[in-house]
Coordinates of C-alpha atoms in Angstrom, one line a residue:
T130 CA -19.1 -30.7 10.9
T131 CA -16.2 -28.0 10.5
R132 CA -14.8 -29.3 7.4
R133 CA -17.5 -27.8 5.4
L134 CA -17.9 -25.0 7.1
V135 CA -13.9 -24.4 6.7
K136 CA -14.1 -24.7 3.0
M137 CA -16.9 -21.1 3.4
E138 CA -13.1 -19.2 3.9
G139 CA -12.6 -19.3 0.0
D140 CA -15.9 -17.8 -0.3
C141 CA -15.2 -14.7 -0.5
C142 CA -14.1 -12.2 -3.1
E143 CA -12.7 -9.3 -4.0
E144 CA -14.7 -7.1 -5.7
S145 CA -12.3 -3.3 -6.5
G146 CA -14.0 -0.1 -6.7
P147 CA -13.6 2.7 -9.5
T148 CA -9.7 3.5 -10.7
E149 CA -9.4 5.5 -13.3
V150 CA -11.9 7.2 -16.0
N151 CA -13.8 5.2 -18.5
T152 CA -12.4 6.2 -21.8
S153 CA -14.7 3.9 -23.7
T154 CA -17.6 6.1 -23.1
I155 CA -16.2 9.6 -23.0
S156 CA -18.3 12.1 -24.8
H157 CA -16.6 14.0 -28.0
L158 CA -16.7 17.5 -25.7
V159 CA -14.1 16.6 -23.2
K160 CA -10.0 14.9 -23.6
V161 CA -9.5 12.4 -20.7
N162 CA -4.7 12.9 -20.2
K163 CA -3.0 9.4 -20.1
D164 CA -3.4 9.7 -16.4
K165 CA -7.1 9.0 -16.9
L166 CA -7.3 10.8 -14.0
T167 CA -7.4 14.8 -15.2
V168 CA -10.1 15.7 -18.1
M169 CA -10.4 18.8 -19.6
Y170 CA -13.5 20.4 -21.4
N171 CA -12.9 20.4 -25.3
G172 CA -16.0 21.9 -26.7
K173 CA -17.5 25.5 -27.4
A174 CA -20.4 24.9 -24.9
N175 CA -23.4 26.7 -27.7
H176 CA -26.1 24.6 -26.0
R177 CA -27.7 23.4 -23.1
M178 CA -27.1 19.8 -24.0
D179 CA -23.1 20.3 -25.2
V180 CA -21.8 19.1 -21.6
G181 CA -19.1 16.1 -21.6
S182 CA -19.5 14.2 -19.0
V183 CA -17.1 11.3 -18.0
Q184 CA -17.8 8.1 -15.6
A185 CA -15.4 6.0 -13.1
N186 CA -14.4 2.3 -14.8
R187 CA -16.1 0.8 -12.1
P188 CA -18.9 1.7 -9.3
F189 CA -18.3 1.9 -6.0
S190 CA -17.3 -1.9 -4.7
R191 CA -20.5 -2.9 -2.5
S192 CA -18.1 -4.6 0.1
S193 CA -16.9 -1.3 0.9
L194 CA -18.7 0.8 3.7
V195 CA -18.2 4.0 2.5
G196 CA -17.6 4.8 -1.0
Y197 CA -15.8 7.7 -1.9
F198 CA -13.8 9.9 -4.8
E199 CA -12.9 13.4 -5.2
M200 CA -11.8 15.9 -7.8
T201 CA -9.9 19.0 -7.6
V202 CA -10.5 22.1 -10.3
L203 CA -7.6 22.8 -12.0
N204 CA -9.5 25.6 -13.6
A205 CA -13.3 26.7 -13.8
G206 CA -13.2 27.9 -16.7
T207 CA -15.6 31.0 -18.2
R208 CA -18.7 29.7 -16.0
G209 CA -17.8 27.1 -13.6
C210 CA -20.4 25.2 -14.7
M211 CA -19.0 21.8 -13.5
S212 CA -20.8 18.9 -11.6
I213 CA -19.8 15.4 -9.6
G214 CA -22.2 13.3 -8.4
L215 CA -23.2 9.4 -9.0
A216 CA -25.2 7.7 -11.9
S217 CA -26.0 4.5 -13.3
S218 CA -24.2 2.8 -15.5
D219 CA -26.4 3.9 -18.8
F220 CA -26.0 7.6 -17.8
K221 CA -25.8 9.5 -21.3
N222 CA -22.3 11.4 -21.5
T223 CA -24.4 14.3 -22.8
G224 CA -25.5 15.9 -19.5
H225 CA -25.1 16.3 -16.0
P226 CA -25.0 13.9 -13.5
G227 CA -28.7 14.7 -11.4
W228 CA -29.7 15.6 -15.1
E229 CA -30.9 12.2 -15.8
P230 CA -32.4 9.5 -14.6
G231 CA -30.9 7.4 -11.9
S232 CA -28.1 10.3 -11.3
Y233 CA -27.2 12.5 -8.5
G234 CA -25.4 15.6 -8.7
Y235 CA -23.8 18.9 -6.9
H236 CA -23.1 21.5 -9.6
G237 CA -20.2 24.4 -8.9
D238 CA -22.6 27.4 -11.4
D239 CA -25.4 27.4 -8.7
G240 CA -24.3 25.1 -5.2
K241 CA -27.8 23.0 -6.1
K242 CA -27.9 19.7 -5.8
Y243 CA -29.8 17.7 -8.3
C244 CA -31.9 14.4 -8.9
H245 CA -33.2 13.1 -12.0
S246 CA -34.1 16.1 -12.7
S247 CA -32.6 19.7 -14.4
R248 CA -34.6 21.9 -11.7
G249 CA -31.8 21.9 -8.6
E250 CA -32.7 22.2 -5.0
P251 CA -30.6 24.6 -2.6
Y252 CA -27.9 23.3 -1.1
A253 CA -24.4 24.5 -0.4
S254 CA -22.3 27.2 -1.9
K255 CA -20.7 27.1 -5.2
F256 CA -17.5 25.9 -6.4
G257 CA -14.7 26.6 -8.5
S258 CA -10.9 26.7 -9.7
E259 CA -8.3 25.4 -6.9
D260 CA -11.6 23.9 -4.5
V261 CA -11.1 20.3 -3.8
V262 CA -14.9 18.9 -4.0
G263 CA -15.7 15.2 -3.2
C264 CA -18.7 13.1 -3.2
G265 CA -20.0 10.0 -1.3
F266 CA -22.3 7.0 -0.8
N267 CA -22.8 5.6 2.8
F268 CA -23.5 2.2 2.0
A269 CA -24.7 2.1 5.8
S270 CA -27.0 4.4 5.7
R271 CA -27.9 4.3 2.8
E272 CA -27.2 8.0 2.2
I273 CA -25.0 10.5 -0.6
F274 CA -23.4 13.5 0.9
F275 CA -20.8 15.6 -0.7
T276 CA -17.7 17.4 0.8
K277 CA -16.2 20.4 -0.2
N278 CA -12.0 21.3 0.7
G279 CA -12.4 19.0 3.5
K280 CA -15.7 19.5 4.9
S281 CA -18.7 17.4 4.5
L282 CA -22.0 19.4 3.2
G283 CA -24.2 17.0 4.8
V284 CA -26.2 14.5 2.9
A285 CA -27.4 15.2 -0.5
F286 CA -30.4 12.1 -1.4
I287 CA -31.4 9.2 0.8
N288 CA -32.2 6.0 -0.7
P289 CA -31.1 6.5 -3.8
D290 CA -31.3 4.0 -7.1
D291 CA -28.6 1.8 -7.5
S292 CA -26.5 4.2 -9.1
Y293 CA -22.9 3.6 -8.2
F294 CA -20.7 5.0 -10.8
P295 CA -18.5 8.4 -9.8
T296 CA -19.6 10.8 -12.6
V297 CA -18.4 14.5 -13.5
G298 CA -19.7 17.0 -16.0
L299 CA -18.3 20.0 -17.7
H300 CA -19.4 22.7 -19.7
S301 CA -17.7 25.7 -20.4
E302 CA -14.1 26.7 -22.2
G303 CA -11.1 25.7 -20.3
E304 CA -12.5 24.0 -17.6
Q305 CA -10.5 21.3 -16.5
I306 CA -10.8 19.3 -13.8
R307 CA -8.2 15.8 -12.0
L308 CA -10.1 13.0 -10.1
N309 CA -9.0 11.1 -7.0
F310 CA -9.9 7.1 -5.8
G311 CA -8.0 7.0 -3.1
E312 CA -5.5 4.5 -5.2
D313 CA -2.4 6.7 -4.8
P314 CA -1.2 7.1 -1.3
Q315 CA 0.7 9.9 -2.5
L316 CA -2.5 11.7 -3.0
P317 CA -4.8 11.3 -0.5
F318 CA -8.3 12.7 0.0
M319 CA -8.7 15.7 1.7
Y320 CA -11.8 14.8 3.6
P321 CA -11.2 13.2 6.5
L322 CA -12.7 9.6 5.3
H323 CA -10.9 7.8 7.8
L324 CA -12.8 9.3 10.4
L325 CA -16.0 8.9 9.1
L326 CA -15.3 5.1 9.0
R327 CA -14.4 4.7 12.6
E328 CA -17.7 6.9 13.5
E329 CA -20.2 3.8 11.5
R330 CA -17.9 1.2 12.1
E331 CA -18.7 2.1 15.9
K332 CA -22.5 2.6 14.8
I333 CA -22.5 -1.0 13.4
A334 CA -20.6 -2.4 16.6
A335 CA -22.7 -0.9 19.0
T336 CA -26.1 -2.1 17.0
V337 CA -24.9 -5.6 17.1
S338 CA -23.6 -5.7 20.5
N339 CA -27.1 -4.5 21.7
I340 CA -29.3 -7.3 20.3
P341 CA -30.0 -9.8 22.4
M342 CA -28.8 -13.3 22.4
S343 CA -30.5 -15.6 24.6
V344 CA -28.8 -19.2 25.4
M345 CA -32.1 -20.4 24.4
D346 CA -31.5 -18.7 21.1
I347 CA -28.0 -20.6 20.6
N348 CA -29.8 -24.4 21.6
Q349 CA -31.9 -23.3 18.6
L350 CA -29.1 -23.1 16.3
V351 CA -27.1 -26.1 18.0
A352 CA -30.7 -28.1 17.3
N353 CA -31.1 -26.7 13.9
F354 CA -27.6 -28.1 12.9
L355 CA -28.2 -31.6 14.2
R356 CA -31.5 -31.9 12.9
H357 CA -30.3 -30.3 9.6
E358 CA -27.1 -33.5 9.3
G359 CA -29.2 -35.9 10.9
Y360 CA -27.6 -36.8 13.8
L361 CA -30.8 -37.5 15.4
E362 CA -29.7 -39.4 18.6
S363 CA -27.5 -36.6 19.7
L364 CA -30.3 -34.0 19.2
A365 CA -32.7 -36.0 21.3
S366 CA -30.3 -36.0 24.1
F367 CA -29.3 -32.6 23.2
E368 CA -32.8 -31.2 23.5
Q369 CA -33.6 -33.2 26.5
C370 CA -30.1 -31.4 28.5
A371 CA -31.4 -27.8 27.0
M372 CA -34.9 -28.4 27.7
L373 CA -35.7 -27.2 24.0
P374 CA -39.7 -26.6 23.3
Q375 CA -41.0 -29.6 21.4
G376 CA -42.4 -27.6 18.6
E377 CA -43.5 -28.2 14.7
K378 CA -40.4 -29.7 12.6
K379 CA -39.6 -27.2 10.4
W380 CA -38.1 -29.2 7.3
S381 CA -39.3 -32.8 6.3
S382 CA -41.7 -35.4 7.7
S383 CA -39.7 -37.4 10.8
E384 CA -39.6 -40.5 9.0
N385 CA -37.9 -38.7 6.3
E386 CA -35.3 -37.6 9.2
M387 CA -35.0 -40.8 10.5
K388 CA -34.1 -42.1 7.3
R389 CA -31.8 -39.8 6.9
S390 CA -30.2 -40.3 9.8
A391 CA -29.9 -44.4 9.3
I392 CA -28.0 -43.5 6.1
R393 CA -25.8 -41.2 7.7
Q394 CA -24.9 -44.2 10.0
L395 CA -24.7 -46.7 7.7
I396 CA -22.4 -44.8 5.7
I397 CA -19.8 -44.1 8.7
Q398 CA -19.8 -47.9 9.6
G399 CA -19.0 -48.6 6.0
N400 CA -22.3 -50.2 5.6
M401 CA -22.4 -48.9 1.2
E402 CA -24.2 -51.5 0.3
E403 CA -27.6 -51.0 2.7
A404 CA -26.7 -47.4 3.0
E405 CA -27.1 -47.3 -1.3
G406 CA -30.3 -49.6 -0.8
T407 CA -32.1 -47.1 1.9
I408 CA -31.2 -44.3 -0.5
R409 CA -32.6 -45.9 -4.1
E410 CA -36.1 -47.2 -1.8
R411 CA -36.4 -43.6 -0.2
F412 CA -34.9 -41.2 -2.2
P413 CA -34.1 -42.8 -5.4
S414 CA -33.6 -39.2 -7.7
V415 CA -30.4 -38.7 -5.5
L416 CA -28.3 -41.4 -7.7
E417 CA -30.2 -41.0 -10.7
K418 CA -30.2 -37.0 -10.7
N419 CA -27.2 -36.2 -8.9
L420 CA -23.6 -36.4 -10.3
R421 CA -22.3 -35.8 -7.4
A422 CA -24.0 -37.8 -4.8
K423 CA -23.3 -40.9 -7.2
A424 CA -19.9 -40.2 -7.3
F425 CA -19.0 -40.2 -3.5
I426 CA -21.4 -43.4 -3.0
N427 CA -19.9 -45.2 -5.4
S428 CA -16.1 -44.4 -4.6
Q429 CA -16.9 -45.2 -1.1
K430 CA -18.1 -49.0 -2.2
F431 CA -14.8 -49.0 -4.2
I432 CA -13.0 -47.7 -1.3
E433 CA -15.0 -50.6 1.4
M434 CA -13.7 -53.3 -1.0
L435 CA -10.6 -52.2 -0.6
L436 CA -10.4 -51.9 3.0
A437 CA -12.3 -55.5 3.1
E438 CA -9.0 -56.6 1.0
Q439 CA -11.1 -57.1 -2.2
Q440 CA -8.9 -56.2 -4.7
D441 CA -10.4 -57.9 -7.7
D442 CA -13.6 -56.9 -6.9
A443 CA -13.1 -53.2 -6.3
I444 CA -10.7 -53.5 -9.7
M445 CA -13.6 -55.0 -11.8
F446 CA -16.0 -52.3 -9.7
A447 CA -13.9 -49.1 -11.0
R448 CA -14.3 -50.2 -14.6
E449 CA -17.8 -51.4 -14.8
N450 CA -19.0 -48.0 -12.4
L451 CA -16.3 -45.7 -11.8
S452 CA -14.9 -45.1 -15.1
K453 CA -18.6 -44.4 -16.5
I454 CA -19.2 -41.9 -13.9
L455 CA -15.9 -40.2 -14.4
H456 CA -17.1 -40.1 -18.2
E457 CA -20.3 -38.5 -17.2
S458 CA -18.4 -36.1 -14.8
S459 CA -15.5 -35.4 -17.8
T460 CA -17.7 -34.2 -20.6
D461 CA -20.5 -32.3 -21.4
S462 CA -21.9 -34.4 -24.2
Q463 CA -24.5 -33.3 -26.6
M464 CA -27.2 -35.2 -28.2
S465 CA -29.1 -34.9 -31.3
E466 CA -32.6 -35.6 -31.8
S467 CA -32.5 -38.8 -32.6
G468 CA -30.5 -39.5 -29.5
A469 CA -27.1 -39.6 -30.9
E470 CA -24.0 -38.2 -29.1
E471 CA -22.9 -35.1 -31.8
K472 CA -19.6 -33.8 -29.8
E473 CA -18.5 -33.5 -26.2
G474 CA -18.1 -30.1 -24.8
P475 CA -15.7 -28.9 -21.7
L476 CA -15.5 -30.5 -18.1
R477 CA -19.0 -30.8 -16.5
D478 CA -17.3 -30.8 -13.1
P479 CA -14.0 -30.7 -12.5
E480 CA -13.8 -31.3 -9.0
I481 CA -15.6 -34.3 -9.6
V482 CA -13.6 -35.7 -12.1
S483 CA -10.2 -34.7 -9.7
Y484 CA -11.7 -36.6 -7.1
L485 CA -12.5 -39.8 -8.7
Q486 CA -9.3 -39.6 -10.0
E487 CA -7.7 -39.9 -7.1
V488 CA -9.9 -42.5 -5.5
I489 CA -9.2 -44.9 -8.9
G490 CA -5.2 -43.7 -7.9
L491 CA -5.9 -45.8 -4.8
L492 CA -5.2 -48.9 -6.9
A493 CA -1.8 -47.8 -7.3
Y494 CA -0.1 -48.4 -4.4
E495 CA 0.4 -51.5 -3.1
D496 CA -0.1 -50.7 0.6
P497 CA -2.9 -47.7 0.0
A498 CA -3.2 -47.5 3.8
S499 CA 0.6 -46.1 3.6
S500 CA -0.1 -44.0 0.5
P501 CA -0.5 -39.9 0.3
L502 CA -4.1 -41.0 -0.4
A503 CA -4.7 -42.7 3.0
H504 CA -6.6 -40.1 3.7
L505 CA -9.4 -41.7 1.4
L506 CA -9.5 -45.1 4.1
S507 CA -10.1 -42.8 7.0
S508 CA -13.4 -42.4 9.0
E509 CA -13.4 -38.8 8.5
H510 CA -13.2 -39.3 4.8
R511 CA -16.6 -41.5 5.4
K512 CA -18.3 -38.8 7.5
K513 CA -17.4 -36.7 4.3
V514 CA -19.5 -38.7 1.9
A515 CA -22.4 -38.8 4.7
D516 CA -22.1 -35.4 4.3
V517 CA -22.5 -34.8 0.5
V518 CA -25.4 -37.3 0.4
N519 CA -27.2 -35.8 3.2
T520 CA -26.7 -32.7 1.2
A521 CA -28.1 -34.0 -1.6
I522 CA -30.9 -35.6 0.2
L523 CA -32.2 -32.0 1.4
E524 CA -31.8 -30.3 -1.9
Q525 CA -34.0 -33.0 -3.4
D526 CA -36.6 -32.0 -0.9
N527 CA -36.5 -28.2 -1.4
V528 CA -34.5 -27.8 1.9
G529 CA -31.5 -25.7 2.0
S530 CA -27.6 -27.3 2.1
R531 CA -26.8 -25.1 4.6
S532 CA -28.3 -25.3 8.4
D533 CA -28.7 -22.1 10.2
L534 CA -25.5 -22.3 12.1
E535 CA -23.5 -22.6 9.0
T536 CA -25.5 -19.8 7.3
L537 CA -24.6 -17.9 10.3
L538 CA -20.7 -18.8 10.2
K539 CA -20.9 -17.8 6.5
Q540 CA -21.9 -14.6 7.4
L541 CA -19.0 -14.6 10.3
V542 CA -16.2 -15.3 8.2
A543 CA -17.4 -13.0 5.2
C544 CA -17.6 -10.5 7.9
Q545 CA -14.1 -10.7 9.0
D546 CA -12.7 -11.4 5.5
T547 CA -14.2 -7.5 4.7
L548 CA -12.6 -5.9 8.0
R549 CA -9.1 -7.4 7.4
R550 CA -9.6 -5.8 3.5
M551 CA -10.6 -2.5 4.9
K552 CA -7.5 -2.6 7.1
G553 CA -5.4 -3.3 3.5
G554 CA -4.9 -6.3 4.5
R555 CA -3.2 -5.9 7.1
G556 CA -2.9 -8.4 10.5
P557 CA -3.6 -12.6 10.4
K558 CA -6.2 -13.5 8.7
F559 CA -9.4 -15.3 9.9
V560 CA -9.3 -19.3 9.7
L561 CA -12.5 -20.4 11.4
E562 CA -11.0 -23.8 12.3
E563 CA -8.5 -22.1 14.3
A564 CA -11.6 -19.6 15.9
I565 CA -13.7 -22.7 16.4
R566 CA -10.3 -25.2 18.3
K567 CA -10.0 -21.7 20.7

């Protein structure tokens, strides 16, 4: 069922990381330049809580292997009370990172590391003017680490809370720092982050390579897919050839599996009347509650009429059935207590609306088989309808809509997409359908 698997390529979305200071939450004790990267302390620092903290506009991206940023100390001020670290989005801007719950920091005035407390622990040397200090989070090992002038200071914290917003604090007159989130290729990090990333990728690759995967495991995945999709005859032949153990069925009863398989075969054969009858008899809620399945089943009935050259019947069916489903899909009607329709909202399911309009559009052609919509008359389209109905039945029985094999392939696509983005989008895009054909 490559058609449905290929759609997974669009499931991965870009998740952006931090790029600048969030100026909407800054303390009145700091001033941020127009570049939104340079920050100056603007207070008197007379009290302990006269800290001016700033956070990045976004947390580290969870799609990154390692999140990292650096701070260049342009001026350490009168006392060098600066800090760098990570904190949650609700962090108070009147304290240093590490003081508040859900925050972690490395402080320049004493070189200590702080975690959820104003009492620090020995960690590294102090830092001041002209030093470049960095903070990173390794998502693979779940470790927070700090760097100074391009060298790692070692792991500071492990298994932190979900505190991924880069945060810095200033607390003495004259302090000025400049942040670097790695956005400008002309301003590379002082710390060789690329070496750490390469090391982590090699560790992951080694871990994956050492996971045993037997032929039996692969055969079980294939059998799982065939049963999930309702290909019971193919499953029986495969189980016999692969000598799979006859264990308990993972999902519904064998009777339900046989009904799903029968429905698939009827749809592929174009026998929509009998297929619909079996669905109504065995799985009535599929047609009552699943609008997508209802749309595809009725559309295929309409298509089969056109294939049988029953033009008048097809037109009548479209008026009496498809138009109603199109209306159901087009609006999200709100009903009053009396049952009267009060108003219509936005499109409920644009995909179904577009599909139904395309199907009805077959009537516009004297010879639909040679029209731009000819793909709707193909055997491949029948298989697509069978997939939609099979998925609807599985969902009704509280069974996952994806088989284990599909889930594995979805993960493969996500990993390939992530690896490509980590390389800056370089190299050819991974296309699942092409990989399967190879």
